[in-house]
Amino acid sequence: MDQRDFVIAGNWKMHKTVEESKVFMHDFKPYLKNNRCKIILFVPYTNIESCVKLSAKTDICVGAQNFHWEDSGAFTGEISIKMLSGLGVKNYLVGHSERRRCFGETDDVINRKIKKAVSEDVSIVLCVGETHQQRESGAAIESVISQVKEGLSGINNINTSKIYIAYEPVWAIGTGRVANPQEVNQMCGCIRTCISDGWGAGTGEKFKILYGGSVDRKTCREFLLMSDINGVLVGGASLDPDEFGGIIGVANDILNEGND
Ligand code: PEP
């Protein structure tokens, strides 16, 4: 399953009560027929237990949006992989720009989390992206590649079915401003080269890189057709089962077209 061609991930952020997530699961499941993509839904902690139950025997992997790098300790308000594993969570989001911006997460903190995730053999999506100001000043590539290198520093082997990167320009997240697919593809190519340089050409070739930033079912196709883009990370549009299901449909159509 992990080696499927596209990774389609949803990030619910701080949205949906348990009841609302049950309604979502009910309405979303019909879109999973003949699915060939890896689907991850990063839901709030409070919804994990019910979403794991409701997604049993489906292609949906339920993930957590954050975790602490220790197993336990005096860290009020934090939750560890050890605790989440007990609920059946195997997928984690790391370094989302909202965590970096609103909660002061640094590359060092993100690197600690990634090291912990690797030692626990769970899957992660590492989010990287430049701010509007960095893009305007010509520092976008430098900033993104630095986040990749710092985040993955000290990771000797990359298991490409367990570590993914989502390139999410900060100015495109939740703003309705979708980035230019060619420019995104270029950036994803730079990320791939960085992975090849650091961990070998074979790893770079297999490595999955997602795009995130105001993607919906109308805009996703252009990104998914790009040579260096292997999936999408979807925020706002993942809250609506028809919209998120529509994206899964487009991704599967592309995979099926490739087989004609
Ligand atoms: C996100 O939360 O990672 C994201 C890309 O959000 P949105 O799709 O709403 O821009």
mmCIF file of C-alpha atoms and ligand atoms in Angstrom:
data_model
loop_
_atom_site.group_PDB
_atom_site.id
_atom_site.type_symbol
_atom_site.label_atom_id
_atom_site.label_comp_id
_atom_site.label_asym_id
_atom_site.label_seq_id
_atom_site.Cartn_x
_atom_site.Cartn_y
_atom_site.Cartn_z
ATOM 1 C CA MET A 1 0.000 0.000 0.000
ATOM 2 C CA ASP A 2 2.732 2.481 0.916
ATOM 3 C CA GLN A 3 4.320 2.245 -2.507
ATOM 4 C CA ARG A 4 1.139 3.364 -4.298
ATOM 5 C CA ASP A 5 1.626 6.038 -6.882
ATOM 6 C CA PHE A 6 0.046 9.112 -5.270
ATOM 7 C CA VAL A 7 -0.145 10.186 -1.653
ATOM 8 C CA ILE A 8 -3.294 12.227 -1.020
ATOM 9 C CA ALA A 9 -3.287 13.693 2.482
ATOM 10 C CA GLY A 10 -5.848 15.820 4.284
ATOM 11 C CA ASN A 11 -5.102 18.138 7.199
ATOM 12 C CA TRP A 12 -8.181 18.982 9.218
ATOM 13 C CA LYS A 13 -6.264 21.392 11.474
ATOM 14 C CA MET A 14 -8.460 22.414 14.468
ATOM 15 C CA HIS A 15 -11.757 21.493 12.816
ATOM 16 C CA LYS A 16 -14.548 18.963 13.401
ATOM 17 C CA THR A 17 -16.077 17.524 16.529
ATOM 18 C CA VAL A 18 -16.270 13.749 16.952
ATOM 19 C CA GLU A 19 -19.846 13.814 15.623
ATOM 20 C CA GLU A 20 -18.836 15.868 12.583
ATOM 21 C CA SER A 21 -15.957 13.525 11.814
ATOM 22 C CA LYS A 22 -18.364 10.551 11.894
ATOM 23 C CA VAL A 23 -20.567 12.267 9.310
ATOM 24 C CA PHE A 24 -17.492 12.965 7.177
ATOM 25 C CA MET A 25 -16.378 9.320 7.276
ATOM 26 C CA HIS A 26 -19.835 8.125 6.281
ATOM 27 C CA ASP A 27 -20.008 10.494 3.294
ATOM 28 C CA PHE A 28 -16.376 10.041 2.233
ATOM 29 C CA LYS A 29 -16.145 6.246 2.147
ATOM 30 C CA PRO A 30 -18.022 5.835 -1.172
ATOM 31 C CA TYR A 31 -15.159 7.707 -2.889
ATOM 32 C CA LEU A 32 -12.716 4.925 -1.965
ATOM 33 C CA LYS A 33 -14.023 2.451 -4.553
ATOM 34 C CA ASN A 34 -11.180 1.153 -6.766
ATOM 35 C CA ASN A 35 -8.751 3.501 -5.059
ATOM 36 C CA ARG A 36 -5.039 3.180 -5.900
ATOM 37 C CA CYS A 37 -3.675 6.080 -3.821
ATOM 38 C CA LYS A 38 -2.318 6.206 -0.301
ATOM 39 C CA ILE A 39 -4.803 8.328 1.663
ATOM 40 C CA ILE A 40 -3.875 9.939 4.983
ATOM 41 C CA LEU A 41 -6.212 12.056 7.105
ATOM 42 C CA PHE A 42 -4.480 14.131 9.773
ATOM 43 C CA VAL A 43 -7.292 14.712 12.243
ATOM 44 C CA PRO A 44 -7.409 16.458 15.673
ATOM 45 C CA TYR A 45 -6.326 14.232 18.589
ATOM 46 C CA THR A 46 -9.897 14.116 19.886
ATOM 47 C CA ASN A 47 -11.125 12.456 16.680
ATOM 48 C CA ILE A 48 -8.382 9.862 16.308
ATOM 49 C CA GLU A 49 -10.062 7.019 18.172
ATOM 50 C CA SER A 50 -13.379 7.247 16.334
ATOM 51 C CA CYS A 51 -11.760 7.881 12.941
ATOM 52 C CA VAL A 52 -9.449 4.861 13.371
ATOM 53 C CA LYS A 53 -12.485 2.689 14.158
ATOM 54 C CA LEU A 54 -14.572 4.071 11.304
ATOM 55 C CA SER A 55 -11.760 3.699 8.782
ATOM 56 C CA ALA A 56 -10.949 0.080 9.660
ATOM 57 C CA LYS A 57 -10.689 -2.096 6.521
ATOM 58 C CA THR A 58 -10.622 0.983 4.261
ATOM 59 C CA ASP A 59 -7.698 2.708 2.499
ATOM 60 C CA ILE A 60 -7.775 5.626 4.950
ATOM 61 C CA CYS A 61 -4.760 5.975 7.246
ATOM 62 C CA VAL A 62 -5.569 8.182 10.212
ATOM 63 C CA GLY A 63 -2.706 10.448 11.249
ATOM 64 C CA ALA A 64 -1.838 12.960 13.975
ATOM 65 C CA GLN A 65 -0.973 16.600 13.260
ATOM 66 C CA ASN A 66 1.759 16.847 15.898
ATOM 67 C CA PHE A 67 3.590 14.933 18.670
ATOM 68 C CA HIS A 68 6.330 15.400 21.253
ATOM 69 C CA TRP A 69 9.734 13.794 20.734
ATOM 70 C CA GLU A 70 9.830 12.219 24.207
ATOM 71 C CA ASP A 71 7.756 9.203 25.288
ATOM 72 C CA SER A 72 6.543 10.850 28.504
ATOM 73 C CA GLY A 73 7.487 13.559 30.992
ATOM 74 C CA ALA A 74 6.620 16.957 32.422
ATOM 75 C CA PHE A 75 5.393 18.460 29.145
ATOM 76 C CA THR A 76 1.924 19.823 29.894
ATOM 77 C CA GLY A 77 -0.414 19.663 26.936
ATOM 78 C CA GLU A 78 1.834 17.453 24.825
ATOM 79 C CA ILE A 79 1.222 13.960 23.405
ATOM 80 C CA SER A 80 3.806 11.321 22.451
ATOM 81 C CA ILE A 81 4.056 8.787 19.648
ATOM 82 C CA LYS A 82 3.934 6.074 22.312
ATOM 83 C CA MET A 83 0.474 7.322 23.402
ATOM 84 C CA LEU A 84 -0.796 7.752 19.860
ATOM 85 C CA SER A 85 0.531 4.369 18.724
ATOM 86 C CA GLY A 86 -1.775 2.842 21.315
ATOM 87 C CA LEU A 87 -4.686 4.316 19.345
ATOM 88 C CA GLY A 88 -3.396 2.834 16.094
ATOM 89 C CA VAL A 89 -1.710 5.973 14.674
ATOM 90 C CA LYS A 90 1.169 5.284 12.288
ATOM 91 C CA ASN A 91 1.266 8.574 10.321
ATOM 92 C CA TYR A 92 2.382 11.987 11.572
ATOM 93 C CA LEU A 93 2.590 15.510 10.224
ATOM 94 C CA VAL A 94 5.806 17.336 11.184
ATOM 95 C CA GLY A 95 6.753 20.999 10.863
ATOM 96 C CA HIS A 96 3.553 22.365 9.370
ATOM 97 C CA SER A 97 4.010 26.108 8.785
ATOM 98 C CA GLU A 98 1.244 26.850 11.315
ATOM 99 C CA ARG A 99 3.280 24.956 13.948
ATOM 100 C CA ARG A 100 6.393 26.878 12.931
ATOM 101 C CA ARG A 101 4.649 30.271 12.831
ATOM 102 C CA CYS A 102 2.062 30.077 15.656
ATOM 103 C CA PHE A 103 3.905 27.786 18.072
ATOM 104 C CA GLY A 104 7.534 28.705 17.431
ATOM 105 C CA GLU A 105 8.678 25.304 16.182
ATOM 106 C CA THR A 106 12.255 25.557 14.987
ATOM 107 C CA ASP A 107 14.150 23.303 12.582
ATOM 108 C CA ASP A 108 15.907 21.845 15.641
ATOM 109 C CA VAL A 109 12.593 20.874 17.291
ATOM 110 C CA ILE A 110 11.365 19.433 13.989
ATOM 111 C CA ASN A 111 14.578 17.435 13.614
ATOM 112 C CA ARG A 112 14.147 15.956 17.121
ATOM 113 C CA LYS A 113 10.618 14.892 16.209
ATOM 114 C CA ILE A 114 11.758 13.311 12.950
ATOM 115 C CA LYS A 115 14.527 11.381 14.718
ATOM 116 C CA LYS A 116 11.952 10.089 17.203
ATOM 117 C CA ALA A 117 9.535 9.134 14.414
ATOM 118 C CA VAL A 118 12.298 7.262 12.569
ATOM 119 C CA SER A 119 13.308 5.405 15.728
ATOM 120 C CA GLU A 120 9.655 4.380 16.222
ATOM 121 C CA ASP A 121 9.400 3.327 12.544
ATOM 122 C CA VAL A 122 6.291 5.446 11.890
ATOM 123 C CA SER A 123 5.520 7.478 8.753
ATOM 124 C CA ILE A 124 5.917 11.241 8.550
ATOM 125 C CA VAL A 125 5.095 14.062 6.186
ATOM 126 C CA LEU A 126 7.658 16.824 6.731
ATOM 127 C CA CYS A 127 6.262 20.219 5.671
ATOM 128 C CA VAL A 128 8.589 22.843 4.242
ATOM 129 C CA GLY A 129 7.918 26.112 2.451
ATOM 130 C CA GLU A 130 9.028 29.683 1.957
ATOM 131 C CA THR A 131 7.262 32.850 3.135
ATOM 132 C CA HIS A 132 6.029 35.482 0.699
ATOM 133 C CA GLN A 133 8.905 37.727 1.700
ATOM 134 C CA GLN A 134 11.478 34.981 1.054
ATOM 135 C CA ARG A 135 9.972 34.386 -2.383
ATOM 136 C CA GLU A 136 9.968 38.100 -3.218
ATOM 137 C CA SER A 137 13.606 38.464 -2.196
ATOM 138 C CA GLY A 138 14.725 35.476 -4.265
ATOM 139 C CA ALA A 139 15.461 33.311 -1.207
ATOM 140 C CA ALA A 140 12.756 30.675 -1.724
ATOM 141 C CA ILE A 141 14.953 27.753 -2.820
ATOM 142 C CA GLU A 142 17.603 28.469 -0.204
ATOM 143 C CA SER A 143 14.979 28.607 2.555
ATOM 144 C CA VAL A 144 13.186 25.426 1.501
ATOM 145 C CA ILE A 145 16.370 23.389 1.004
ATOM 146 C CA SER A 146 17.666 24.556 4.365
ATOM 147 C CA GLN A 147 14.431 23.315 6.032
ATOM 148 C CA VAL A 148 14.843 19.949 4.283
ATOM 149 C CA LYS A 149 18.499 19.568 5.332
ATOM 150 C CA GLU A 150 17.933 20.727 8.911
ATOM 151 C CA GLY A 151 14.807 18.623 9.320
ATOM 152 C CA LEU A 152 16.477 15.443 8.076
ATOM 153 C CA SER A 153 19.884 16.115 9.610
ATOM 154 C CA GLY A 154 21.364 12.988 11.210
ATOM 155 C CA ILE A 155 18.923 10.621 9.485
ATOM 156 C CA ASN A 156 21.267 8.082 7.909
ATOM 157 C CA ASN A 157 18.801 6.060 5.885
ATOM 158 C CA ILE A 158 15.572 7.303 4.373
ATOM 159 C CA ASN A 159 12.825 4.718 4.057
ATOM 160 C CA THR A 160 10.930 6.196 1.099
ATOM 161 C CA SER A 161 7.694 4.483 2.081
ATOM 162 C CA LYS A 162 7.841 6.164 5.514
ATOM 163 C CA ILE A 163 9.247 9.669 4.973
ATOM 164 C CA TYR A 164 7.556 12.145 2.631
ATOM 165 C CA ILE A 165 7.977 15.868 2.163
ATOM 166 C CA ALA A 166 5.154 18.320 1.495
ATOM 167 C CA TYR A 167 6.251 21.511 -0.217
ATOM 168 C CA GLU A 168 3.813 24.161 0.983
ATOM 169 C CA PRO A 169 4.581 27.798 0.164
ATOM 170 C CA VAL A 170 3.412 29.630 3.303
ATOM 171 C CA TRP A 171 1.677 32.320 1.217
ATOM 172 C CA ALA A 172 -0.475 29.678 -0.505
ATOM 173 C CA ILE A 173 -1.784 27.966 2.650
ATOM 174 C CA GLY A 174 -5.387 28.791 3.458
ATOM 175 C CA THR A 175 -5.279 31.892 1.267
ATOM 176 C CA GLY A 176 -6.916 30.633 -1.927
ATOM 177 C CA ARG A 177 -3.687 31.642 -3.743
ATOM 178 C CA VAL A 178 -2.667 28.500 -5.603
ATOM 179 C CA ALA A 179 0.978 28.442 -6.664
ATOM 180 C CA ASN A 180 2.048 28.078 -10.268
ATOM 181 C CA PRO A 181 2.340 24.314 -11.021
ATOM 182 C CA GLN A 182 5.524 24.741 -13.098
ATOM 183 C CA GLU A 183 7.206 26.723 -10.331
ATOM 184 C CA VAL A 184 6.088 24.156 -7.757
ATOM 185 C CA ASN A 185 7.479 21.375 -9.930
ATOM 186 C CA GLN A 186 10.809 23.206 -10.123
ATOM 187 C CA MET A 187 10.970 23.503 -6.347
ATOM 188 C CA CYS A 188 10.041 19.838 -5.916
ATOM 189 C CA GLY A 189 12.844 18.999 -8.390
ATOM 190 C CA CYS A 190 15.284 20.927 -6.167
ATOM 191 C CA ILE A 191 14.062 19.002 -3.110
ATOM 192 C CA ARG A 192 14.531 15.718 -5.001
ATOM 193 C CA THR A 193 18.075 16.699 -6.011
ATOM 194 C CA CYS A 194 18.818 17.530 -2.371
ATOM 195 C CA ILE A 195 17.581 14.076 -1.306
ATOM 196 C CA SER A 196 19.611 12.389 -4.085
ATOM 197 C CA ASP A 197 22.748 14.315 -3.101
ATOM 198 C CA GLY A 198 22.364 13.432 0.560
ATOM 199 C CA TRP A 199 20.955 9.900 0.460
ATOM 200 C CA GLY A 200 21.716 8.542 -3.021
ATOM 201 C CA ALA A 201 20.107 8.742 -6.451
ATOM 202 C CA GLY A 202 17.918 5.659 -5.832
ATOM 203 C CA THR A 203 16.379 7.272 -2.750
ATOM 204 C CA GLY A 204 15.861 10.572 -4.556
ATOM 205 C CA GLU A 205 14.115 8.851 -7.448
ATOM 206 C CA LYS A 206 11.632 6.970 -5.223
ATOM 207 C CA PHE A 207 11.107 9.834 -2.781
ATOM 208 C CA LYS A 208 7.525 11.153 -2.578
ATOM 209 C CA ILE A 209 7.071 14.931 -2.655
ATOM 210 C CA LEU A 210 3.621 16.461 -2.184
ATOM 211 C CA TYR A 211 2.357 19.954 -2.967
ATOM 212 C CA GLY A 212 0.137 21.807 -0.506
ATOM 213 C CA GLY A 213 -1.509 25.221 -0.703
ATOM 214 C CA SER A 214 -5.195 25.898 -1.435
ATOM 215 C CA VAL A 215 -5.588 22.732 -3.524
ATOM 216 C CA ASP A 216 -9.114 21.594 -4.413
ATOM 217 C CA ARG A 217 -10.646 19.138 -6.861
ATOM 218 C CA LYS A 218 -10.450 21.691 -9.689
ATOM 219 C CA THR A 219 -6.775 22.619 -9.231
ATOM 220 C CA CYS A 220 -5.261 19.285 -8.145
ATOM 221 C CA ARG A 221 -4.982 17.725 -11.629
ATOM 222 C CA GLU A 222 -2.389 20.199 -12.909
ATOM 223 C CA PHE A 223 -0.150 19.479 -9.917
ATOM 224 C CA LEU A 224 -0.573 15.712 -10.004
ATOM 225 C CA LEU A 225 0.468 15.644 -13.672
ATOM 226 C CA MET A 226 3.841 17.244 -12.880
ATOM 227 C CA SER A 227 6.958 15.071 -13.080
ATOM 228 C CA ASP A 228 8.290 15.784 -9.583
ATOM 229 C CA ILE A 229 4.983 15.927 -7.680
ATOM 230 C CA ASN A 230 3.740 12.678 -6.130
ATOM 231 C CA GLY A 231 0.677 13.848 -4.285
ATOM 232 C CA VAL A 232 -1.060 16.691 -2.493
ATOM 233 C CA LEU A 233 -1.552 17.835 1.100
ATOM 234 C CA VAL A 234 -4.974 19.403 1.370
ATOM 235 C CA GLY A 235 -6.208 21.644 4.184
ATOM 236 C CA GLY A 236 -9.540 23.425 3.731
ATOM 237 C CA ALA A 237 -10.811 21.199 0.920
ATOM 238 C CA SER A 238 -10.221 18.037 2.990
ATOM 239 C CA LEU A 239 -13.012 19.084 5.377
ATOM 240 C CA ASP A 240 -15.646 18.464 2.722
ATOM 241 C CA PRO A 241 -16.069 14.760 1.835
ATOM 242 C CA ASP A 242 -17.187 15.549 -1.724
ATOM 243 C CA GLU A 243 -14.298 17.917 -2.345
ATOM 244 C CA PHE A 244 -11.681 15.575 -0.836
ATOM 245 C CA GLY A 245 -13.328 12.582 -2.519
ATOM 246 C CA GLY A 246 -13.204 14.519 -5.800
ATOM 247 C CA ILE A 247 -9.432 14.911 -5.409
ATOM 248 C CA ILE A 248 -9.069 11.153 -4.810
ATOM 249 C CA GLY A 249 -11.146 10.624 -7.962
ATOM 250 C CA VAL A 250 -8.902 12.900 -10.064
ATOM 251 C CA ALA A 251 -5.757 11.160 -8.759
ATOM 252 C CA ASN A 252 -7.138 7.719 -9.588
ATOM 253 C CA ASP A 253 -8.245 8.897 -13.034
ATOM 254 C CA ILE A 254 -4.673 10.001 -13.766
ATOM 255 C CA LEU A 255 -3.324 6.626 -12.615
ATOM 256 C CA ASN A 256 -5.888 4.783 -14.729
ATOM 257 C CA GLU A 257 -5.180 6.982 -17.790
ATOM 258 C CA GLY A 258 -1.521 5.972 -17.434
ATOM 259 C CA ASN A 259 -2.543 2.323 -17.767
ATOM 260 C CA ASP A 260 -4.603 2.776 -20.967
HETATM 261 C C1 PEP B 1 -2.437 22.746 4.825
HETATM 262 O O1 PEP B 1 -3.043 22.913 5.880
HETATM 263 O O2 PEP B 1 -1.394 22.073 4.797
HETATM 264 C C2 PEP B 1 -2.947 23.366 3.610
HETATM 265 C C3 PEP B 1 -2.303 23.188 2.484
HETATM 266 O O3 PEP B 1 -4.101 24.113 3.741
HETATM 267 P P1 PEP B 1 -5.007 24.686 2.539
HETATM 268 O O4 PEP B 1 -5.239 23.555 1.561
HETATM 269 O O5 PEP B 1 -6.268 25.126 3.206
HETATM 270 O O6 PEP B 1 -4.256 25.793 1.906
#
